[in-house]
Short mmCIF file of C-alpha atoms and ligand atoms in Angstrom, two decimals:
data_model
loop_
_atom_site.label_atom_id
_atom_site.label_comp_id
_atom_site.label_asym_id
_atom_site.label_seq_id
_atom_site.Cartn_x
_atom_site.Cartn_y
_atom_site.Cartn_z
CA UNK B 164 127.80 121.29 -29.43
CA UNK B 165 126.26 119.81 -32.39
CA UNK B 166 128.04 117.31 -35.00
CA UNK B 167 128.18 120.16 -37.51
CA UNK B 168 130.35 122.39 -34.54
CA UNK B 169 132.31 119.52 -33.82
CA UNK B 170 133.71 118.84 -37.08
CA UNK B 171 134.20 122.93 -37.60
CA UNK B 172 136.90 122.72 -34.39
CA UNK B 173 138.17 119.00 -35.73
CA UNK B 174 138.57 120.93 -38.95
CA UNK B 175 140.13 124.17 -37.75
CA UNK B 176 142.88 121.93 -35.72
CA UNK B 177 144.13 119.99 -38.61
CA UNK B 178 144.27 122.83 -40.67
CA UNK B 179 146.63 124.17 -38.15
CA UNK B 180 148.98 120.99 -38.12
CA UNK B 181 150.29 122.27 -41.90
CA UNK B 182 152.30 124.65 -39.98
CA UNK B 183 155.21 124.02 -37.90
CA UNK B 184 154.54 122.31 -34.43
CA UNK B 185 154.68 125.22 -32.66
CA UNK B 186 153.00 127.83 -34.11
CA UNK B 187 150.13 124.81 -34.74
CA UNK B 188 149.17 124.67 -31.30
CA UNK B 189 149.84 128.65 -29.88
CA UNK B 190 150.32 131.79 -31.84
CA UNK B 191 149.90 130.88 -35.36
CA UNK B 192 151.40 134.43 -36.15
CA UNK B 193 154.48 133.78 -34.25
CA UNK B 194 156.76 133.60 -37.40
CA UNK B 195 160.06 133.92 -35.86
CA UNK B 196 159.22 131.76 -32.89
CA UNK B 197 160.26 133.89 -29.60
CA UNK B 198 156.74 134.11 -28.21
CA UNK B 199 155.61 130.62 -28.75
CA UNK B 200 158.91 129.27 -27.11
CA UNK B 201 158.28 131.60 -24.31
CA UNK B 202 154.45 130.70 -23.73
CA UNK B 203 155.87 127.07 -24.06
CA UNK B 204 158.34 127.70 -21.34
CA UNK B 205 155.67 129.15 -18.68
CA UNK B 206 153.34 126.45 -19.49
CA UNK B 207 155.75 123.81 -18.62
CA UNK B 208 156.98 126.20 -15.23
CA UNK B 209 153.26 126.66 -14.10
CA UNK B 210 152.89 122.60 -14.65
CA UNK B 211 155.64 121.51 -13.09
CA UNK B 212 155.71 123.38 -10.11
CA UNK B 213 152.15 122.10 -9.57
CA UNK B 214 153.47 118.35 -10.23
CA UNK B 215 156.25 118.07 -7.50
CA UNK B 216 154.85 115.77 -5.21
CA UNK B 217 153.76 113.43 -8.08
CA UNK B 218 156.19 110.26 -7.94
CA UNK B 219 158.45 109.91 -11.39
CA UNK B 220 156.87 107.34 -13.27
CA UNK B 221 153.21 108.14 -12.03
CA UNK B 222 150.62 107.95 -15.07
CA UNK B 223 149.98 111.52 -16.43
CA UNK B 224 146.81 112.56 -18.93
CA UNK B 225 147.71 115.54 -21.59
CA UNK B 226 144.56 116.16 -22.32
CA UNK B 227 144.21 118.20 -25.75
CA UNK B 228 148.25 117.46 -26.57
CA UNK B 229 148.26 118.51 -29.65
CA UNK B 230 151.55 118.44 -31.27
CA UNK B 231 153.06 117.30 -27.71
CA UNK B 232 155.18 120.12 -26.49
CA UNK B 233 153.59 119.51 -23.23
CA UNK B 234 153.77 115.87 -23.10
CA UNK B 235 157.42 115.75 -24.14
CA UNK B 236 158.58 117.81 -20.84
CA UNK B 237 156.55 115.74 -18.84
CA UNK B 238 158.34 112.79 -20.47
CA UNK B 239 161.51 114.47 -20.03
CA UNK B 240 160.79 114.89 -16.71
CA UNK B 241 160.26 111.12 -15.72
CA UNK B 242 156.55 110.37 -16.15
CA UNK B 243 154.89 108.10 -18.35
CA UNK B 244 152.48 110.26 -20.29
CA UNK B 245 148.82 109.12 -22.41
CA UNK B 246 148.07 111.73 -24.67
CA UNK B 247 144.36 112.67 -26.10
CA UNK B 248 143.54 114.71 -28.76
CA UNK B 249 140.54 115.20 -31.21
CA UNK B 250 143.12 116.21 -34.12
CA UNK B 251 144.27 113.26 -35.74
CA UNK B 252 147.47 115.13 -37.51
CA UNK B 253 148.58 117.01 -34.64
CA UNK B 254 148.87 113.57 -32.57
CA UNK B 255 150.95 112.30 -35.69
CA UNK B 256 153.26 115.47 -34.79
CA UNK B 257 153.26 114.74 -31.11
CA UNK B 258 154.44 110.89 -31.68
CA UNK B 259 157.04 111.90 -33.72
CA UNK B 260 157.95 115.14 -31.46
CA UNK B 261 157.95 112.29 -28.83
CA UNK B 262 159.93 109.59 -30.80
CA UNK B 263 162.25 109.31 -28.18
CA UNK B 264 160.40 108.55 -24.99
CA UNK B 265 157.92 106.00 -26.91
CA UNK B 266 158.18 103.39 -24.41
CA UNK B 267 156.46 105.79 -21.90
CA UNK B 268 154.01 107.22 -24.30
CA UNK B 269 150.80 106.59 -25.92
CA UNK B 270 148.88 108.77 -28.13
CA UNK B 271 145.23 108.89 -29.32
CA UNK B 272 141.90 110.67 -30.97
CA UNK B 273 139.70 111.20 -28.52
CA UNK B 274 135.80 112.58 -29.19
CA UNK B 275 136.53 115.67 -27.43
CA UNK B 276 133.25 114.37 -24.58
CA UNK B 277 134.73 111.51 -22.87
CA UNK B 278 137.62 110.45 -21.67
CA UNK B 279 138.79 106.89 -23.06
CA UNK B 280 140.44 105.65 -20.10
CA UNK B 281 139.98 103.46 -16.82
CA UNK B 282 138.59 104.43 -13.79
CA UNK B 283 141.45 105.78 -11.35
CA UNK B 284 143.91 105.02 -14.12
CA UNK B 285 145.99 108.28 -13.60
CA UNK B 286 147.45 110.57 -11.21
CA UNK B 287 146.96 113.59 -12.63
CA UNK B 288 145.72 115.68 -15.93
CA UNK B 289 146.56 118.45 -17.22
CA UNK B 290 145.11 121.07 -19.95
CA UNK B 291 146.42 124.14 -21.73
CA UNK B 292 144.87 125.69 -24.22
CA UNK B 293 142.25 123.69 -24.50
CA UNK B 294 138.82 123.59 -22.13
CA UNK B 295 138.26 127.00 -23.79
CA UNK B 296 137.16 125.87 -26.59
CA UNK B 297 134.06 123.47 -24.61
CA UNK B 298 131.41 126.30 -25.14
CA UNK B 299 129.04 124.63 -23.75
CA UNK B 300 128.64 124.88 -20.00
CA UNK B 301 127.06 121.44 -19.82
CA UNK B 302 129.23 119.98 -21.79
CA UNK B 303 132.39 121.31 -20.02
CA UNK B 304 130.99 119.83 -16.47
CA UNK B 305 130.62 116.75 -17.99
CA UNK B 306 134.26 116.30 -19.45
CA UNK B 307 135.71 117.82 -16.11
CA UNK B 308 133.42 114.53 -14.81
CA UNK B 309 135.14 111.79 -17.28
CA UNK B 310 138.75 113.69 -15.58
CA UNK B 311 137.60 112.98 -11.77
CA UNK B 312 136.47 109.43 -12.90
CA UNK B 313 140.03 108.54 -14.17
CA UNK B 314 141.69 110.18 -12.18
CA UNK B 315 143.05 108.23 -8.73
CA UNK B 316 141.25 109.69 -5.53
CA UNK B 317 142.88 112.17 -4.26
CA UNK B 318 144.77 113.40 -8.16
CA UNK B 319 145.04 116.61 -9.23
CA UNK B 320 143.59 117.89 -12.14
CA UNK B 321 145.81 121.33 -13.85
CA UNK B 322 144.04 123.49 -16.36
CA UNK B 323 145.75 126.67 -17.60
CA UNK B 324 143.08 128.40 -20.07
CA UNK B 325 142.28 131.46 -21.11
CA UNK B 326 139.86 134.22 -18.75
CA UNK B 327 138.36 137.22 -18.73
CA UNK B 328 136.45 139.31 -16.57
CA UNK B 329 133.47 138.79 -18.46
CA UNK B 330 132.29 135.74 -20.05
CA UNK B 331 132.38 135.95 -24.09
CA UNK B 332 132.31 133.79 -27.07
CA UNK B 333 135.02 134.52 -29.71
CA UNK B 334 136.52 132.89 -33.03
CA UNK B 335 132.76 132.44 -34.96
CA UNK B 336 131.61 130.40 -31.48
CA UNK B 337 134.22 128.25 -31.35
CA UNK B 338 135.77 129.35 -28.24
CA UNK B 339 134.55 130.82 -24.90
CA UNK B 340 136.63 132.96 -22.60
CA UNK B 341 135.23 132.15 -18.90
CA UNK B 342 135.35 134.27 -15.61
CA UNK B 343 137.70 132.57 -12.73
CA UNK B 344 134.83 132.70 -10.99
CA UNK B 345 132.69 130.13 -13.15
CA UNK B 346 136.10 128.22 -13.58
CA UNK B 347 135.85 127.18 -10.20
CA UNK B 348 131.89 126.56 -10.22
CA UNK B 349 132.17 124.51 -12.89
CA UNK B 350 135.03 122.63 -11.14
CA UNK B 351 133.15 122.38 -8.41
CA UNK B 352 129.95 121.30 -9.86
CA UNK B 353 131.98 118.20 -11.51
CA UNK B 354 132.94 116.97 -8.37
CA UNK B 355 136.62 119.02 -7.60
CA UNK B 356 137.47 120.69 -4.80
CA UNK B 357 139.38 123.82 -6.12
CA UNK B 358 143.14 123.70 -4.34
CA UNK B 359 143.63 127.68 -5.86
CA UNK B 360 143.85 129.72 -9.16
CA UNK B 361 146.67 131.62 -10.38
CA UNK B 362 147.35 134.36 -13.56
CA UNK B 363 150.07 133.46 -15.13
CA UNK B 364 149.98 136.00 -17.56
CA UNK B 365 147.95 138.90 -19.56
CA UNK B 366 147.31 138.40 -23.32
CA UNK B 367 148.65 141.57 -24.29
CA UNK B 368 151.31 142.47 -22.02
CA UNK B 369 153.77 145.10 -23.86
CA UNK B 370 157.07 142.77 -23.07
CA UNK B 371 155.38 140.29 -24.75
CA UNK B 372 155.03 142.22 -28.00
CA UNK B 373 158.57 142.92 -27.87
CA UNK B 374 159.53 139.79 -26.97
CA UNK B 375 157.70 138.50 -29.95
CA UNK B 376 160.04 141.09 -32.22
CA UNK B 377 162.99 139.67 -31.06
CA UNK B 378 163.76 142.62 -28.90
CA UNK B 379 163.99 140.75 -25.52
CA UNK B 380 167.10 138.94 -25.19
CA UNK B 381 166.79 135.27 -24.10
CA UNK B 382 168.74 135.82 -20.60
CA UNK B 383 165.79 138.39 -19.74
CA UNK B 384 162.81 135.74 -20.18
CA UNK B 385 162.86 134.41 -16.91
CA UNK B 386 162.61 137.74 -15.26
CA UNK B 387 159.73 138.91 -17.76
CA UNK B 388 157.95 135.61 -16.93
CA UNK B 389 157.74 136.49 -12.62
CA UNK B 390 157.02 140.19 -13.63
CA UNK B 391 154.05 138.87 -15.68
CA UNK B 392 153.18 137.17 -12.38
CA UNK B 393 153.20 139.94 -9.94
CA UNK B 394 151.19 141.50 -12.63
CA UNK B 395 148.42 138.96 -12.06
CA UNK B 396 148.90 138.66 -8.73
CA UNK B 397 146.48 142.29 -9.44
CA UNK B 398 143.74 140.05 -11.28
CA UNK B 399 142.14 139.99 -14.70
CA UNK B 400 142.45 143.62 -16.38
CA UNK B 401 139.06 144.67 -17.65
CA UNK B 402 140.59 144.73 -21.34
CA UNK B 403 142.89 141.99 -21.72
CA UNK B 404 142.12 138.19 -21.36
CA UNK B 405 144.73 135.93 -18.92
CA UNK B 406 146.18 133.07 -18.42
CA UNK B 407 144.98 131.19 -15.61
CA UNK B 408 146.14 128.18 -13.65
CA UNK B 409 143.92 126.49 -11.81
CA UNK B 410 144.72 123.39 -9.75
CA UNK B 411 141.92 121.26 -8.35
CA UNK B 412 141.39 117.92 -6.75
CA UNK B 413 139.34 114.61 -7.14
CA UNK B 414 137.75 113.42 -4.04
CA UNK B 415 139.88 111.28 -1.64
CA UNK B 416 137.87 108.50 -1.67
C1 LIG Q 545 145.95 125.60 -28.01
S1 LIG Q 545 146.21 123.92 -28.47
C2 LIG Q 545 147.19 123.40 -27.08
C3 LIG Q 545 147.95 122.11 -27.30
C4 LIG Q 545 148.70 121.57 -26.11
N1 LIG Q 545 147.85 121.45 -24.93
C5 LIG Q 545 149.96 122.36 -25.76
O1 LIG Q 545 150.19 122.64 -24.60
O2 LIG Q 545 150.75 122.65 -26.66
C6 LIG Q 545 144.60 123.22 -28.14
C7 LIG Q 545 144.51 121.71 -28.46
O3 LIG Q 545 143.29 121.22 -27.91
C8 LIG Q 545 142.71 120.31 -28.82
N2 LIG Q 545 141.27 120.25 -28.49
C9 LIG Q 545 140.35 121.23 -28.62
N3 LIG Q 545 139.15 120.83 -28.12
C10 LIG Q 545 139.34 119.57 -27.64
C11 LIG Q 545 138.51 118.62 -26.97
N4 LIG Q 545 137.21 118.87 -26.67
N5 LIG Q 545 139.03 117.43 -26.62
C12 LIG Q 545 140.34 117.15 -26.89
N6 LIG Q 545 141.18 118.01 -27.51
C13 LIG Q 545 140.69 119.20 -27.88
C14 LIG Q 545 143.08 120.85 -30.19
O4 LIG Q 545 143.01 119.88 -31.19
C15 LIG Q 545 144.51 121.37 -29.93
O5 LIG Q 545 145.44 120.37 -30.16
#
């Protein structure tokens, strides 16, 4: 990605941050707030349950925070959380979003190439959102490096990003939809050995448009959200993107 690139996605993410902290970081067009709370509420399912043998208090990465909706459930849920981002406003929303675990959190801009941290410093990093927009193939191998050098041997690395069935660039270059298939090539050629991949979820599944208009009551999310995984379970569909999580490991030793 050249310097010129760079700033464009720097630029594009701080733009973002003028809007609420929400709607910054997922659907920008989410005005009344269902969907975004409900993509909030798988991410942090599809995390989790991937997280369970990590002991509480175990260092975690959020890598690409944002405006820390991840990092504060992962705070919530007991672990001490360093979160890296190359938007400088959004990490002032995900300190304050934060506020109250501060003792066991630490934000900061990172160049979006490296990863500013210690050899087998953490236990595990995570990413939503956020790989996707590496469009460079060479470039994405070599950040998924920096993760298995800080990571402790044997952590797990969680991405959940975006896939299609055929690789494409979208938003003027800025962000590349990837097949599972060169997910877990890439993985692999940085070192991981690929534990499994899951779709969480198809981009334009019709209860998700309702749910967006307010017409799915809140009781009925939970349901929708294991519906939307037997869905998957079928793959990418040829004309939707999905969410995928994909859960891999650094070496043991
Ligand atoms: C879709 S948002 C997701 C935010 C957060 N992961 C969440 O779960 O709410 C993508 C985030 O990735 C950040 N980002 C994009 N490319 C990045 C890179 N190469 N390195 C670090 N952060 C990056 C953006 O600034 C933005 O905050």
């Amino acid at each position: 990605m050249s310097e010129h690139d760079r700033r464009a996605l720097r630029d594009h993410w701080d733009r973002l941050s003028a809007l609420d902290p929400d709607r910054s970081i997922i659907d920008p067009n989410d005005r009344r707030g269902h969907k975004n709370r409900y993509l909030a509420g798988l991410r942090d399912t599809a995390m989790l349950e991937s997280l369970l043998d990590v002991p509480a208090g175990s260092v975690l990465l959020d890598y690409g925070c944002g405006s820390g909706s991840g990092s504060r459930t992962l705070l919530q849920a007991g672990w001490q959380v360093i979160g890296l981002d190359i938007s400088t406003p959004l990490l002032q929303q995900a300190r304050t979003r934060c506020a109250g675990h501060a003792d066991h959190a630490m934000f900061a801009t990172t160049d979006g190439r490296t990863v500013p941290l210690a050899d087998g410093s953490i236990a595990a990093a995570i990413t939503y959102g956020v790989l996707i927009y590496c469009v460079s193939d060479e470039e994405l191998v070599h950040l998924l490096g920096e993760f298995r050098r800080a990571l402790q041997p044997g952590g797990r690395l969680i991405l959940v990003e975006q896939v299609k069935r055929q690789d494409r660039i979208a938003e003027q270059g800025l962000k590349r939809f990837r097949t599972i298939e060169a997910w877990h090539r890439h993985l692999t050629d940085a070192g991981f050995s690929v534990d499994r991949s899951t779709v969480l979820r198809h981009g334009r599944f019709p209860g998700t448009i309702a749910l967006q208009r307010g017409l799915v009551p809140r009781a009925l999310w939970r349901g929708m959200a294991k519906l939307e995984r037997l869905v998957g379970a079928a793959g990418v569909a040829p004309w939707d993107y999905a969410d995928v999580r994909l859960v891999a490991r650094a070496p043991s030793a």
